[in-house]
Coordinates of C-alpha atoms (C1' of nucleotides) in Angstrom, one line a residue:
Chain A
M41 CA 0.0 0.0 0.0
Q42 CA 1.8 3.0 -1.3
T43 CA 0.2 6.0 0.4
I44 CA 1.0 9.3 1.9
A45 CA 1.8 7.6 5.2
P46 CA 5.6 8.1 4.9
E47 CA 5.2 11.8 4.2
L48 CA 2.8 12.0 7.2
A49 CA 5.3 10.4 9.5
E50 CA 8.1 12.7 8.2
L51 CA 6.0 15.7 8.7
A52 CA 5.0 14.6 12.2
A53 CA 8.7 13.9 13.1
L54 CA 9.4 17.5 12.3
I55 CA 6.8 18.6 14.9
A56 CA 7.7 15.9 17.4
D57 CA 10.6 17.7 18.9
S58 CA 9.8 19.9 21.9
G59 CA 12.1 22.7 20.6
R60 CA 10.4 22.8 17.2
A61 CA 7.0 22.4 18.7
G62 CA 7.7 25.5 20.8
I63 CA 8.9 27.4 17.8
L64 CA 5.8 26.5 15.8
S65 CA 3.6 27.3 18.7
R66 CA 5.2 30.6 19.1
L67 CA 4.7 31.5 15.5
M68 CA 1.0 30.6 15.6
D69 CA 0.2 34.2 16.0
G70 CA 1.2 34.7 12.4
R71 CA 3.9 37.2 13.1
A72 CA 7.6 36.8 12.3
Q73 CA 10.2 36.3 14.9
T74 CA 14.0 36.4 15.0
A75 CA 16.0 33.2 15.4
S76 CA 17.2 34.4 18.8
E77 CA 13.7 34.9 20.1
L78 CA 12.7 31.5 18.9
A79 CA 15.8 30.0 20.5
R80 CA 14.7 31.6 23.8
V81 CA 11.1 30.3 23.7
A82 CA 12.3 26.8 22.7
S83 CA 14.8 26.9 25.6
V84 CA 17.7 25.8 23.4
T85 CA 21.0 27.5 22.4
P86 CA 21.1 29.5 19.2
Q87 CA 23.0 26.8 17.4
T88 CA 20.4 24.2 18.2
A89 CA 17.5 26.6 17.2
S90 CA 19.3 27.3 14.0
W91 CA 19.5 23.6 13.2
H92 CA 15.8 23.2 13.9
L93 CA 14.8 26.3 11.9
A94 CA 16.8 25.1 8.9
R95 CA 14.8 21.8 9.0
L96 CA 11.4 23.6 9.3
V97 CA 12.3 25.9 6.4
E98 CA 13.6 23.0 4.3
R99 CA 10.3 21.2 4.7
A100 CA 8.5 24.5 3.8
L101 CA 6.7 24.8 7.2
L102 CA 8.4 28.2 7.7
K103 CA 9.5 31.0 5.5
V104 CA 12.6 33.0 6.3
E105 CA 13.3 36.6 5.4
R106 CA 16.5 38.5 6.0
R107 CA 16.2 41.9 7.8
G108 CA 19.7 43.3 8.1
P109 CA 21.8 41.0 10.2
R110 CA 18.8 39.2 11.6
R111 CA 16.6 36.5 10.1
L112 CA 12.9 36.6 10.6
Y113 CA 10.9 33.4 10.6
R114 CA 7.2 33.0 10.1
L115 CA 4.7 30.2 9.2
A116 CA 4.9 29.5 5.4
T117 CA 1.1 29.4 4.8
P118 CA -2.1 29.6 6.8
L119 CA -2.5 25.9 6.0
V120 CA 0.3 25.2 8.4
A121 CA -1.5 27.2 11.1
Q122 CA -4.7 25.4 10.4
M123 CA -2.9 22.1 10.8
L124 CA -1.3 23.1 14.1
E125 CA -4.7 24.3 15.3
G126 CA -6.1 20.8 14.6
M127 CA -3.2 19.1 16.3
M128 CA -3.4 21.3 19.4
T129 CA -7.1 20.5 19.7
V130 CA -6.3 16.9 19.9
A131 CA -3.2 17.5 22.0
A132 CA -5.3 19.3 24.5
I133 CA -7.5 16.2 25.0
D134 CA -6.3 14.7 28.2
P135 CA -6.0 11.0 27.7
H136 CA -6.5 10.5 31.5
P137 CA -9.6 12.6 32.2
S138 CA -9.3 12.0 35.9
R139 CA -6.5 14.4 36.7
P140 CA -7.1 18.1 35.9
P141 CA -4.9 19.8 33.2
P142 CA -2.6 22.1 35.2
W143 CA -0.2 22.7 32.4
I144 CA -1.9 25.5 30.6
D145 CA -0.3 28.8 31.4
A146 CA -2.8 31.1 33.1
E147 CA -2.1 34.1 30.8
M148 CA -2.4 31.9 27.7
R149 CA -5.6 30.5 29.0
R150 CA -7.0 33.9 29.8
A151 CA -6.5 35.7 26.5
R152 CA -4.3 35.1 23.5
T153 CA -4.3 35.4 19.7
C154 CA -4.8 32.3 17.6
Y155 CA -3.2 33.2 14.3
D156 CA -5.2 36.4 13.7
H157 CA -8.2 36.2 16.1
L158 CA -9.0 36.1 19.8
A159 CA -8.8 32.9 21.8
G160 CA -8.8 31.7 25.3
E161 CA -11.4 32.8 27.9
L162 CA -11.6 36.2 26.2
G163 CA -12.2 34.7 22.7
V164 CA -14.8 32.3 23.9
A165 CA -16.5 35.0 26.1
V166 CA -16.8 37.4 23.2
T167 CA -18.1 34.7 21.0
D168 CA -20.7 33.6 23.5
A169 CA -21.8 37.2 24.0
M170 CA -22.3 37.8 20.3
R171 CA -24.1 34.5 20.1
E172 CA -26.5 35.4 23.0
H173 CA -27.2 38.7 21.4
G174 CA -28.2 37.0 18.1
H175 CA -25.2 38.3 16.2
L176 CA -23.9 34.9 15.5
H177 CA -24.7 31.3 14.9
L178 CA -21.7 29.0 15.5
D179 CA -21.2 25.3 16.0
Q180 CA -18.1 23.2 15.8
E181 CA -18.1 23.0 12.1
A182 CA -19.6 26.2 10.7
G183 CA -20.6 29.7 11.6
E184 CA -22.8 32.5 10.3
L185 CA -22.9 36.2 11.0
T186 CA -26.5 37.4 11.2
A187 CA -27.8 40.7 9.9
S188 CA -27.8 42.0 13.5
G189 CA -24.2 40.8 13.8
R190 CA -23.1 42.6 10.6
A191 CA -24.8 45.8 11.9
F192 CA -23.2 45.4 15.3
L193 CA -19.7 45.1 13.8
R194 CA -20.4 47.9 11.3
D195 CA -21.4 50.2 14.2
L196 CA -18.1 49.4 15.9
G197 CA -16.3 50.7 12.8
I198 CA -15.5 47.3 11.3
D199 CA -15.5 47.0 7.5
L200 CA -16.4 43.5 6.6
R201 CA -16.0 43.7 2.9
A202 CA -13.6 41.1 1.7
P203 CA -10.4 42.3 0.1
A204 CA -10.3 41.6 -3.7
R205 CA -9.2 38.1 -4.5
S206 CA -9.7 37.0 -1.0
R207 CA -11.5 33.7 -0.7
R208 CA -11.4 33.8 3.1
L209 CA -14.5 32.9 5.0
L210 CA -16.3 35.7 6.8
C211 CA -17.2 33.7 9.8
R212 CA -15.9 30.4 10.9
P213 CA -15.5 28.5 14.2
C214 CA -12.1 27.6 15.6
L215 CA -12.0 25.0 18.4
D216 CA -10.3 26.6 21.4
W217 CA -7.9 24.1 22.8
S218 CA -7.8 25.6 26.3
E219 CA -11.5 26.1 26.6
R220 CA -12.5 23.1 24.5
R221 CA -15.3 25.2 22.9
P222 CA -15.5 27.0 19.6
H223 CA -14.6 30.7 19.2
L224 CA -15.1 33.1 16.4
A225 CA -12.5 33.0 13.6
G226 CA -12.5 33.9 9.9
R227 CA -12.5 37.5 8.6
A228 CA -14.9 38.6 11.3
G229 CA -12.8 37.2 14.0
A230 CA -9.7 38.8 12.6
A231 CA -11.5 42.1 12.4
V232 CA -12.6 42.0 16.0
A233 CA -9.0 41.2 17.1
D234 CA -7.6 44.0 15.0
L235 CA -10.1 46.4 16.5
A236 CA -9.2 45.4 20.0
L237 CA -5.5 45.9 19.3
Q238 CA -6.1 49.3 17.6
R239 CA -8.3 50.6 20.5
D240 CA -5.9 49.3 23.0
W241 CA -8.4 46.9 24.6
I242 CA -5.7 44.3 24.4
R243 CA -1.9 44.5 24.3
R244 CA 0.4 41.9 23.0
R245 CA 2.8 40.8 25.7
P246 CA 6.4 41.2 24.6
Q247 CA 7.0 37.5 24.7
G248 CA 4.6 34.7 23.8
R249 CA 1.2 34.7 22.2
S250 CA -0.8 35.7 25.2
V251 CA -2.3 39.2 25.4
E252 CA -3.1 41.5 28.3
I253 CA -6.6 42.9 28.6
T254 CA -6.4 46.5 29.5
E255 CA -8.8 48.3 31.9
A256 CA -10.4 50.0 28.9
G257 CA -10.6 46.6 27.3
L258 CA -12.5 45.0 30.2
V259 CA -15.0 47.9 30.0
A260 CA -15.4 47.6 26.3
F261 CA -15.8 43.8 26.2
R262 CA -18.3 44.0 29.0
D263 CA -20.3 47.0 27.9
L264 CA -20.0 46.9 24.1
F265 CA -20.1 43.2 23.7
G266 CA -21.8 42.1 26.9
A267 CA -19.1 39.6 27.5
R268 CA -18.8 38.0 30.9
I269 CA -15.1 38.3 31.7
Chain B
M139 CA 6.4 30.1 28.4
Q140 CA 4.3 27.3 29.6
T141 CA 2.1 26.3 26.7
I142 CA 0.7 23.3 25.0
A143 CA 3.9 22.8 23.0
P144 CA 5.1 19.8 25.0
E145 CA 1.8 18.0 24.4
L146 CA 1.9 19.0 20.8
A147 CA 5.4 17.4 20.5
E148 CA 4.3 14.3 22.3
L149 CA 1.3 13.9 20.0
A150 CA 3.4 14.5 16.9
A151 CA 5.9 11.9 18.1
L152 CA 3.2 9.4 18.2
I153 CA 2.4 10.0 14.5
A154 CA 6.1 10.4 13.6
D155 CA 6.7 6.7 13.2
S156 CA 6.1 5.2 9.8
G157 CA 4.4 2.2 11.2
R158 CA 2.0 4.2 13.3
A159 CA 1.4 6.7 10.5
G160 CA 0.5 3.8 8.3
I161 CA -1.9 2.4 10.9
L162 CA -3.6 5.8 11.3
S163 CA -3.7 6.3 7.6
R164 CA -5.3 2.9 7.2
L165 CA -8.0 3.7 9.8
M166 CA -8.9 7.1 8.2
D167 CA -11.8 5.4 6.5
G168 CA -13.5 5.2 9.9
R169 CA -13.8 1.4 9.9
A170 CA -12.3 -0.9 12.5
Q171 CA -9.4 -3.2 11.6
T172 CA -7.8 -6.1 13.4
A173 CA -4.3 -5.9 14.8
S174 CA -3.0 -8.4 12.2
E175 CA -4.3 -6.3 9.3
L176 CA -2.8 -3.2 10.7
A177 CA 0.5 -5.0 11.2
R178 CA 0.4 -6.0 7.5
V179 CA -0.3 -2.4 6.2
A180 CA 2.4 -1.0 8.5
S181 CA 4.9 -3.7 7.3
V182 CA 5.9 -4.7 10.7
T183 CA 5.6 -7.9 12.7
P184 CA 2.5 -8.4 14.9
Q185 CA 4.6 -7.8 18.1
T186 CA 5.8 -4.4 16.8
A187 CA 2.3 -3.5 15.7
S188 CA 0.9 -4.4 19.1
W189 CA 3.5 -2.1 20.7
H190 CA 2.5 0.7 18.4
L191 CA -1.2 0.1 18.9
A192 CA -0.9 0.1 22.7
R193 CA 0.7 3.6 22.5
L194 CA -2.0 4.9 20.2
V195 CA -4.7 3.6 22.5
E196 CA -3.0 4.9 25.6
R197 CA -2.9 8.4 24.1
A198 CA -6.5 8.0 23.2
L199 CA -6.0 8.3 19.4
L200 CA -7.5 4.9 18.9
K201 CA -10.3 2.9 20.6
V202 CA -10.0 -0.9 20.9
E203 CA -12.9 -3.3 21.0
R204 CA -12.6 -7.1 21.6
R205 CA -14.4 -9.3 19.1
G206 CA -13.8 -12.9 20.1
P207 CA -10.1 -13.7 20.0
R208 CA -9.4 -10.6 17.8
R209 CA -9.1 -6.9 18.7
L210 CA -10.6 -4.3 16.5
Y211 CA -9.0 -0.9 16.4
R212 CA -10.6 2.3 15.2
L213 CA -10.0 6.0 15.4
A214 CA -11.2 7.3 18.8
T215 CA -13.1 10.3 17.6
P216 CA -13.8 12.2 14.3
L217 CA -11.5 14.9 15.7
V218 CA -8.6 12.6 15.2
A219 CA -9.6 12.0 11.6
Q220 CA -9.9 15.8 11.1
M221 CA -6.5 16.4 12.5
L222 CA -5.0 13.7 10.2
E223 CA -6.8 15.2 7.3
G224 CA -5.1 18.6 8.0
M225 CA -1.7 17.0 8.4
M226 CA -2.0 15.0 5.2
T227 CA -2.9 18.2 3.4
V228 CA 0.3 19.7 4.5
A229 CA 2.3 16.5 4.1
A230 CA 1.1 16.4 0.5
I231 CA 2.7 19.8 -0.2
D232 CA 5.9 19.0 -2.0
P233 CA 8.7 21.1 -0.5
H234 CA 10.7 20.8 -3.7
P235 CA 8.1 21.7 -6.3
S236 CA 10.5 20.9 -9.2
R237 CA 10.2 17.1 -9.0
P238 CA 6.8 15.5 -9.6
P239 CA 5.2 13.6 -6.8
P240 CA 5.3 10.0 -8.0
W241 CA 4.6 8.5 -4.6
I242 CA 0.9 8.5 -4.6
D243 CA -0.5 5.1 -5.3
A244 CA -2.6 5.3 -8.5
E245 CA -5.6 3.5 -7.0
M246 CA -5.6 5.8 -4.0
R247 CA -5.4 8.8 -6.3
R248 CA -8.2 7.5 -8.5
A249 CA -10.8 6.9 -5.8
R250 CA -10.8 6.3 -2.1
T251 CA -12.9 7.1 1.0
C252 CA -11.8 9.8 3.3
Y253 CA -13.3 8.9 6.7
D254 CA -16.9 8.6 5.3
H255 CA -17.0 10.4 2.0
L256 CA -15.5 10.1 -1.5
A257 CA -12.0 11.4 -2.2
G258 CA -9.4 11.3 -5.0
E259 CA -10.2 12.0 -8.6
L260 CA -13.7 10.5 -8.1
G261 CA -14.5 12.7 -5.1
V262 CA -13.3 15.9 -6.8
A263 CA -15.1 15.0 -10.1
V264 CA -18.4 14.4 -8.4
T265 CA -18.0 17.6 -6.4
D266 CA -17.1 19.6 -9.5
A267 CA -20.1 18.2 -11.4
M268 CA -22.5 19.0 -8.6
R269 CA -21.0 22.5 -8.5
E270 CA -21.4 23.0 -12.3
H271 CA -25.0 22.0 -12.1
G272 CA -25.7 24.5 -9.4
H273 CA -26.2 21.9 -6.7
L274 CA -23.4 23.1 -4.6
H275 CA -21.3 26.1 -3.6
L276 CA -18.0 25.1 -2.1
D277 CA -14.7 26.8 -1.4
Q278 CA -11.8 25.9 0.8
E279 CA -13.4 26.9 4.0
A280 CA -17.2 26.4 3.7
G281 CA -19.9 24.8 1.6
E282 CA -23.5 25.1 0.9
L283 CA -26.0 22.8 -0.7
T284 CA -28.5 24.7 -2.8
A285 CA -32.2 24.0 -3.2
S286 CA -31.4 22.3 -6.5
G287 CA -28.8 20.2 -4.8
R288 CA -31.2 19.1 -2.1
A289 CA -33.8 18.1 -4.7
F290 CA -31.1 16.3 -6.7
L291 CA -30.0 14.2 -3.8
R292 CA -33.6 13.6 -2.7
D293 CA -34.4 12.3 -6.2
L294 CA -31.5 9.9 -5.8
G295 CA -33.2 8.6 -2.7
I296 CA -31.0 10.3 -0.2
D297 CA -32.5 11.4 3.1
L298 CA -30.7 14.5 4.3
R299 CA -32.5 14.9 7.6
A300 CA -30.0 15.0 10.4
P301 CA -30.2 12.2 13.0
A302 CA -31.5 13.5 16.3
R303 CA -28.7 15.0 18.5
S304 CA -26.4 15.2 15.5
R305 CA -24.6 18.5 15.2
R306 CA -22.8 17.4 12.1
L307 CA -22.7 19.9 9.2
L308 CA -24.7 19.0 6.1
C309 CA -22.2 20.2 3.6
R310 CA -18.5 21.1 4.2
P311 CA -15.4 21.0 2.1
C312 CA -12.5 18.7 2.7
L313 CA -9.2 19.5 1.1
D314 CA -8.2 16.5 -1.1
W315 CA -4.5 15.8 -0.5
S316 CA -3.9 14.0 -3.8
E317 CA -5.9 16.5 -5.9
R318 CA -5.0 19.5 -3.9
R319 CA -8.6 20.8 -4.3
P320 CA -11.7 20.6 -2.1
H321 CA -14.2 17.8 -2.3
L322 CA -17.6 17.4 -0.7
A323 CA -17.7 16.2 2.9
G324 CA -20.2 16.5 5.8
R325 CA -23.5 14.6 6.0
A326 CA -24.1 15.2 2.3
G327 CA -20.7 13.8 1.3
A328 CA -21.2 10.8 3.6
A329 CA -24.7 10.2 2.1
V330 CA -23.4 10.2 -1.5
A331 CA -20.6 7.7 -0.5
D332 CA -23.2 5.5 1.2
L333 CA -25.4 5.5 -1.8
A334 CA -22.5 4.7 -4.1
L335 CA -21.6 1.7 -1.9
Q336 CA -25.2 0.5 -1.6
R337 CA -25.8 0.7 -5.4
D338 CA -22.5 -1.0 -6.1
W339 CA -21.1 2.0 -8.0
I340 CA -17.9 1.6 -5.9
R341 CA -16.5 -1.4 -4.1
R342 CA -14.1 -1.2 -1.2
R343 CA -10.9 -3.0 -2.1
P344 CA -10.1 -5.7 0.5
Q345 CA -7.0 -3.9 1.6
G346 CA -6.4 -0.2 1.9
R347 CA -8.7 2.7 1.6
S348 CA -8.9 2.9 -2.1
V349 CA -12.2 1.9 -3.8
E350 CA -12.8 0.4 -7.2
I351 CA -15.3 2.1 -9.5
T352 CA -17.6 -0.5 -11.1
E353 CA -18.8 -0.3 -14.7
A354 CA -22.3 0.6 -13.3
G355 CA -20.6 3.2 -11.2
L356 CA -18.8 4.8 -14.2
V357 CA -22.2 5.1 -15.9
A358 CA -24.0 6.4 -12.9
F359 CA -21.4 9.0 -12.0
R360 CA -21.3 10.2 -15.6
D361 CA -25.0 10.1 -16.4
L362 CA -26.6 10.9 -13.1
F363 CA -24.0 13.3 -11.8
G364 CA -22.4 14.5 -15.0
A365 CA -19.0 13.8 -13.6
R366 CA -16.0 13.7 -16.0
I367 CA -14.3 10.5 -15.0
Chain C
dT274 C1' -9.7 -30.0 29.2
dG275 C1' -6.9 -29.3 25.3
dA276 C1' -5.7 -27.5 20.7
dA277 C1' -5.6 -23.6 17.6
dC278 C1' -5.1 -19.0 17.0
dA279 C1' -4.7 -13.8 17.8
dT280 C1' -2.4 -10.8 20.4
dT281 C1' 0.6 -9.1 24.0
dT282 C1' 4.8 -8.9 27.0
dC283 C1' 9.7 -9.3 27.7
dG284 C1' 14.5 -8.7 26.6
dA285 C1' 18.4 -7.5 23.9
dT286 C1' 20.0 -4.9 20.1
dC287 C1' 20.5 -1.2 17.1
dA288 C1' 19.8 3.3 14.5
dT289 C1' 18.4 7.9 14.5
dG290 C1' 18.7 12.4 15.7
dA291 C1' 19.0 16.2 19.5
dT292 C1' 22.4 18.7 21.8
dC293 C1' 26.1 22.1 22.6
dG294 C1' 31.1 23.8 22.3
dA295 C1' 34.0 25.7 18.9
dA296 C1' 34.7 27.8 14.8
dG297 C1' 33.2 30.1 10.5
dC298 C1' 30.2 33.2 7.8
dG299 C1' 27.8 37.4 6.6
dT300 C1' 26.0 41.9 7.5
dT301 C1' 26.2 46.5 9.6
dG302 C1' 28.3 50.6 11.2
dC303 C1' 32.3 53.2 12.5
Chain D
dG231 C1' 39.2 47.7 6.9
dC232 C1' 37.8 46.3 11.3
dA233 C1' 35.0 45.3 15.2
dA234 C1' 30.5 43.8 16.8
dC235 C1' 26.8 41.1 16.3
dG236 C1' 23.4 37.5 14.7
dC237 C1' 23.3 33.4 12.9
dT238 C1' 25.0 28.9 10.9
dT239 C1' 28.1 24.9 10.2
dC240 C1' 30.9 21.2 12.1
dG241 C1' 32.1 17.5 15.1
dA242 C1' 31.6 14.6 19.0
dT243 C1' 28.6 12.8 22.4
dC244 C1' 24.6 10.9 24.3
dA245 C1' 19.6 9.5 25.0
dT246 C1' 15.5 7.7 23.1
dG247 C1' 12.7 4.5 21.1
dA248 C1' 11.9 1.0 17.1
dT249 C1' 12.6 -3.6 16.1
dC250 C1' 12.0 -8.6 16.4
dG251 C1' 12.8 -13.5 18.5
dA252 C1' 11.0 -16.0 22.2
dA253 C1' 7.7 -16.8 25.4
dA254 C1' 3.3 -15.8 27.8
dT255 C1' -1.6 -14.6 27.8
dG256 C1' -6.3 -15.0 26.5
dT257 C1' -10.2 -16.5 23.7
dT258 C1' -12.8 -19.8 21.0
dC259 C1' -14.2 -24.2 19.8
dA260 C1' -14.4 -29.2 20.1

DNA sequence: TGAACATTTCGATCATGATCGAAGCGTTGC
DNA sequence: GCAACGCTTCGATCATGATCGAAATGTTCA
């Protein structure tokens, strides 16, 4: 049986190292990072990180771009992010349901970005609030933004028109691995996250994918969205 | 940075062995298989397969069920199939686009089942035909069955009503890793595949996930669906 | 109970690849 | 050109886990 299995194993082997998994996880926010930064999050020396990064680029999971004396690494395509999303969803399933999962960092669990949209308690709370106000229908496989939802986002100053040539979905669910429930993704999810960053409702922490919810953000998410956070 | 990265690496390591990848790939059709059969497709001895299977069950990627003196293994949840689907999509991307990908088995490429729906050239051709007849809208992220599509499937004898308590999506795309284009999945996709099996348009090959298109099937797919195969 | 068969467990061997120190390369700025 | 800096390459070492023969376990059927 000649199948894709060998390629599958080869791909998995690339992710199967904790250093490389840390690097990929760090890059899940879609931004580029320097080799040094990635060495730091992966807790390895720069030499080792360089070795890992070369492998990831060679297999086309990452793209590299030179910026002066530094090299910036980022995920090669959204397909890679989508794959990692799916793997994290399964990875978050505790095979021994008896013991609680204590290994999720509190800040990550609270609020983070998932490629380009909000995730964690914040992402799920915002999604739930929009759902309760009739702005949104969402289950594990598909989502729909209602007329009320479009109006709501428009009033917030969000332009939902798709960029030319974009085939990206307006509204789709993304299974949150820390909350184990779907949150809003797609163009609408990205727009909400962009808005939150622009209005300083959330701030990216200097390291890692977690974000800090500002005082203004707490007020905005509660009053404007009706989110319970 | 305490994240899910270690669990991600651990999960990937489980898939990173060619034997286990072969086993998982074999089980992607959603059916259960005996340990011996899985040892055969993985090209390892029964002892080795048993060792691999124990690991996959321990990590809750597989479920095992005793049937007399045999043990039947199957994917633990559809989430696992979905994850593997995403990984195969990335695994099928050739990192060196110059050389052609000769490693996909011709029968697999021609027609196979992907968990519960049709894939390969057949799956994509049926999807394209339904699309061209206005039965279907489908892009990489979402799909919709039109009124015409519902009527078309109803006339074929397909009951599209969702089983009670099923939250499964009627119509969704699944990226075909051999064709690199989306094909029809979801309840509608599964119903079409079921129909094809029942009417003997396709037959499962005794080993592997590929299916054989019968003479009647060729006629049916061409005349009833308008598929170019 | 005993024979046949599927599967698992145990034990020893072997191959792969992750790691980091040291050294080399390439870019920037003085 | 030279120094500083970020990053990569090389080389040697070490740990992990895949493999299979042999033997044990467990199930069915007579």
